[in-house]
């Protein structure tokens, strides 16, 4: 059989280059034809290495800086960063890591001459780099995001959030049946909000109950939106539903769910998720801005398209790809979607609004503007009082504001904003 074009380390370098130089998301780069055809174990390890390097760029640079006397070319710097991260974040065996880095350097004409340098620098880092690594600050958010997050929550919180980003995210499972029984079966912990949490890096495919559809992967924070819909057996519209985490929760809670999304490709994943879990929903491929339902719903859950800045623990590539300019367009779309959602619900029915964003412009400010713009909506503060939610998550003017530095002792939580609204009038 022919040797794959990349081993895991070479793949990691290519993925990092795609993110940092070409501003492409890792998920997109992993879909390139020559990458997609690689053996799954190479892809998984290459992706993991790339993620770890992107999480630790500034620490890696700080650890190697004392040993770099003159500028090194970008490809050599990339090999060094990978080596340093393997040594100091992943506790790789020095001999193997240094040899592999030298091998990567040799592989291309443009870098081959630097093999001695790479060897020398990584040896020094493996012996003496730990202190500089530990002292360096965690990878900073890009300026545009840091400024907004610091402005909203304070600079100390922004630093704590950066530390949480660096630590990565545990694996949270939403459970169809008995959470305690699943936690025991998989060796996890039941969180106060009901999800089952496993350590970061746990392999999903190896866990019991996957094929039986007993659970699905969903950050604990993201589960709170569907939980705000009271009762059971309601006609619920999941607006912007794919790939279906909240659709499955709503269906598992006994609601009659319509799952709408613009993306046919993402809805394929939703359908597969429903099939695996044996849950049902009516699936609609439409644009939420133009679609008209036959009859209003008892409740609407709007998980609006957003900057996804709440998910940097999982997606350290995102800040290198997303630009500040995109935010204005997104906030306009979110407001339009909230207007539509308000029109899709019966009098007395709930509208739950959420975004996996750290930016108040997409969360708190959307709630305040909607209350001002849409007199038919009022706050449904009672619905936001969910079991297991600490008091500090309640935002002063309504809604829940989750930050990655919350629940630090449990492994953190994604950045998220969710608020419950109700259409005035009698349910009838
Ligand atoms: C945050 S994701 C939804 C995640 C989903 N609720 C879940 O829990 O798995 C936002 C979704 O909005 C969809 N979307 C974006 N613009 C849309 C539009 N105009 N109409 C309907 N869906 C749209 C995207 O395709 C994407 O799937």
JSON list of N, CA and C in Angstrom, two decimals, residues 338-364:
[
{"chain": "A", "resi": 338, "resn": "UNK", "atom": "N", "xyz": [-35.12, 37.41, 15.48]},
{"chain": "A", "resi": 338, "resn": "UNK", "atom": "CA", "xyz": [-35.95, 37.57, 16.69]},
{"chain": "A", "resi": 338, "resn": "UNK", "atom": "C", "xyz": [-37.32, 38.13, 16.32]},
{"chain": "A", "resi": 339, "resn": "UNK", "atom": "N", "xyz": [-37.36, 39.07, 15.39]},
{"chain": "A", "resi": 339, "resn": "UNK", "atom": "CA", "xyz": [-38.64, 39.62, 14.94]},
{"chain": "A", "resi": 339, "resn": "UNK", "atom": "C", "xyz": [-39.50, 38.50, 14.34]},
{"chain": "A", "resi": 340, "resn": "UNK", "atom": "N", "xyz": [-38.85, 37.65, 13.53]},
{"chain": "A", "resi": 340, "resn": "UNK", "atom": "CA", "xyz": [-39.59, 36.55, 12.89]},
{"chain": "A", "resi": 340, "resn": "UNK", "atom": "C", "xyz": [-40.09, 35.57, 13.97]},
{"chain": "A", "resi": 341, "resn": "UNK", "atom": "N", "xyz": [-39.22, 35.23, 14.92]},
{"chain": "A", "resi": 341, "resn": "UNK", "atom": "CA", "xyz": [-39.58, 34.27, 15.96]},
{"chain": "A", "resi": 341, "resn": "UNK", "atom": "C", "xyz": [-40.79, 34.77, 16.75]},
{"chain": "A", "resi": 342, "resn": "UNK", "atom": "N", "xyz": [-40.82, 36.08, 17.03]},
{"chain": "A", "resi": 342, "resn": "UNK", "atom": "CA", "xyz": [-41.94, 36.66, 17.79]},
{"chain": "A", "resi": 342, "resn": "UNK", "atom": "C", "xyz": [-43.24, 36.48, 17.02]},
{"chain": "A", "resi": 343, "resn": "UNK", "atom": "N", "xyz": [-43.16, 36.53, 15.69]},
{"chain": "A", "resi": 343, "resn": "UNK", "atom": "CA", "xyz": [-44.36, 36.38, 14.87]},
{"chain": "A", "resi": 343, "resn": "UNK", "atom": "C", "xyz": [-44.80, 34.93, 14.70]},
{"chain": "A", "resi": 344, "resn": "UNK", "atom": "N", "xyz": [-43.93, 33.98, 15.03]},
{"chain": "A", "resi": 344, "resn": "UNK", "atom": "CA", "xyz": [-44.25, 32.55, 14.83]},
{"chain": "A", "resi": 344, "resn": "UNK", "atom": "C", "xyz": [-44.93, 31.92, 16.05]},
{"chain": "A", "resi": 345, "resn": "UNK", "atom": "N", "xyz": [-45.04, 32.69, 17.14]},
{"chain": "A", "resi": 345, "resn": "UNK", "atom": "CA", "xyz": [-45.51, 32.07, 18.39]},
{"chain": "A", "resi": 345, "resn": "UNK", "atom": "C", "xyz": [-46.90, 32.58, 18.77]},
{"chain": "A", "resi": 346, "resn": "UNK", "atom": "N", "xyz": [-47.68, 31.71, 19.41]},
{"chain": "A", "resi": 346, "resn": "UNK", "atom": "CA", "xyz": [-49.04, 32.06, 19.85]},
{"chain": "A", "resi": 346, "resn": "UNK", "atom": "C", "xyz": [-48.99, 33.06, 21.00]},
{"chain": "A", "resi": 347, "resn": "UNK", "atom": "N", "xyz": [-50.06, 33.82, 21.25]},
{"chain": "A", "resi": 347, "resn": "UNK", "atom": "CA", "xyz": [-50.12, 34.62, 22.47]},
{"chain": "A", "resi": 347, "resn": "UNK", "atom": "C", "xyz": [-49.91, 33.70, 23.69]},
{"chain": "A", "resi": 348, "resn": "UNK", "atom": "N", "xyz": [-49.10, 34.16, 24.62]},
{"chain": "A", "resi": 348, "resn": "UNK", "atom": "CA", "xyz": [-48.82, 33.35, 25.81]},
{"chain": "A", "resi": 348, "resn": "UNK", "atom": "C", "xyz": [-47.67, 32.37, 25.61]},
{"chain": "A", "resi": 349, "resn": "UNK", "atom": "N", "xyz": [-47.20, 32.22, 24.37]},
{"chain": "A", "resi": 349, "resn": "UNK", "atom": "CA", "xyz": [-46.13, 31.25, 24.08]},
{"chain": "A", "resi": 349, "resn": "UNK", "atom": "C", "xyz": [-44.74, 31.83, 24.31]},
{"chain": "A", "resi": 350, "resn": "UNK", "atom": "N", "xyz": [-43.77, 30.94, 24.47]},
{"chain": "A", "resi": 350, "resn": "UNK", "atom": "CA", "xyz": [-42.40, 31.38, 24.78]},
{"chain": "A", "resi": 350, "resn": "UNK", "atom": "C", "xyz": [-41.54, 31.54, 23.53]},
{"chain": "A", "resi": 351, "resn": "UNK", "atom": "N", "xyz": [-40.65, 32.51, 23.59]},
{"chain": "A", "resi": 351, "resn": "UNK", "atom": "CA", "xyz": [-39.57, 32.62, 22.61]},
{"chain": "A", "resi": 351, "resn": "UNK", "atom": "C", "xyz": [-38.27, 32.54, 23.40]},
{"chain": "A", "resi": 352, "resn": "UNK", "atom": "N", "xyz": [-37.48, 31.51, 23.13]},
{"chain": "A", "resi": 352, "resn": "UNK", "atom": "CA", "xyz": [-36.19, 31.38, 23.80]},
{"chain": "A", "resi": 352, "resn": "UNK", "atom": "C", "xyz": [-35.11, 31.79, 22.79]},
{"chain": "A", "resi": 353, "resn": "UNK", "atom": "N", "xyz": [-34.28, 32.73, 23.21]},
{"chain": "A", "resi": 353, "resn": "UNK", "atom": "CA", "xyz": [-33.23, 33.23, 22.31]},
{"chain": "A", "resi": 353, "resn": "UNK", "atom": "C", "xyz": [-31.87, 32.83, 22.88]},
{"chain": "A", "resi": 354, "resn": "UNK", "atom": "N", "xyz": [-30.99, 32.27, 22.04]},
{"chain": "A", "resi": 354, "resn": "UNK", "atom": "CA", "xyz": [-29.66, 31.96, 22.54]},
{"chain": "A", "resi": 354, "resn": "UNK", "atom": "C", "xyz": [-28.59, 32.08, 21.45]},
{"chain": "A", "resi": 355, "resn": "UNK", "atom": "N", "xyz": [-27.36, 32.31, 21.91]},
{"chain": "A", "resi": 355, "resn": "UNK", "atom": "CA", "xyz": [-26.19, 32.38, 21.02]},
{"chain": "A", "resi": 355, "resn": "UNK", "atom": "C", "xyz": [-24.98, 31.82, 21.77]},
{"chain": "A", "resi": 356, "resn": "UNK", "atom": "N", "xyz": [-24.09, 31.13, 21.04]},
{"chain": "A", "resi": 356, "resn": "UNK", "atom": "CA", "xyz": [-22.86, 30.63, 21.70]},
{"chain": "A", "resi": 356, "resn": "UNK", "atom": "C", "xyz": [-21.78, 31.71, 21.51]},
{"chain": "A", "resi": 357, "resn": "UNK", "atom": "N", "xyz": [-22.05, 32.87, 22.08]},
{"chain": "A", "resi": 357, "resn": "UNK", "atom": "CA", "xyz": [-21.17, 34.03, 21.88]},
{"chain": "A", "resi": 357, "resn": "UNK", "atom": "C", "xyz": [-20.76, 34.61, 23.22]},
{"chain": "A", "resi": 358, "resn": "UNK", "atom": "N", "xyz": [-19.58, 35.22, 23.22]},
{"chain": "A", "resi": 358, "resn": "UNK", "atom": "CA", "xyz": [-19.11, 35.94, 24.41]},
{"chain": "A", "resi": 358, "resn": "UNK", "atom": "C", "xyz": [-19.47, 37.41, 24.33]},
{"chain": "A", "resi": 359, "resn": "UNK", "atom": "N", "xyz": [-20.01, 37.83, 23.19]},
{"chain": "A", "resi": 359, "resn": "UNK", "atom": "CA", "xyz": [-20.20, 39.26, 22.96]},
{"chain": "A", "resi": 359, "resn": "UNK", "atom": "C", "xyz": [-21.58, 39.73, 23.40]},
{"chain": "A", "resi": 360, "resn": "UNK", "atom": "N", "xyz": [-21.63, 40.70, 24.30]},
{"chain": "A", "resi": 360, "resn": "UNK", "atom": "CA", "xyz": [-22.94, 41.24, 24.71]},
{"chain": "A", "resi": 360, "resn": "UNK", "atom": "C", "xyz": [-23.76, 41.76, 23.52]},
{"chain": "A", "resi": 361, "resn": "UNK", "atom": "N", "xyz": [-23.09, 42.23, 22.46]},
{"chain": "A", "resi": 361, "resn": "UNK", "atom": "CA", "xyz": [-23.84, 42.73, 21.30]},
{"chain": "A", "resi": 361, "resn": "UNK", "atom": "C", "xyz": [-24.73, 41.64, 20.70]},
{"chain": "A", "resi": 362, "resn": "UNK", "atom": "N", "xyz": [-24.33, 40.38, 20.87]},
{"chain": "A", "resi": 362, "resn": "UNK", "atom": "CA", "xyz": [-25.12, 39.28, 20.31]},
{"chain": "A", "resi": 362, "resn": "UNK", "atom": "C", "xyz": [-26.06, 38.68, 21.36]},
{"chain": "A", "resi": 363, "resn": "UNK", "atom": "N", "xyz": [-25.87, 39.05, 22.63]},
{"chain": "A", "resi": 363, "resn": "UNK", "atom": "CA", "xyz": [-26.65, 38.46, 23.71]},
{"chain": "A", "resi": 363, "resn": "UNK", "atom": "C", "xyz": [-27.46, 39.50, 24.45]},
{"chain": "A", "resi": 364, "resn": "UNK", "atom": "N", "xyz": [-26.87, 40.05, 25.50]},
{"chain": "A", "resi": 364, "resn": "UNK", "atom": "CA", "xyz": [-27.56, 41.00, 26.37]},
{"chain": "A", "resi": 364, "resn": "UNK", "atom": "C", "xyz": [-28.19, 42.14, 25.58]}
]
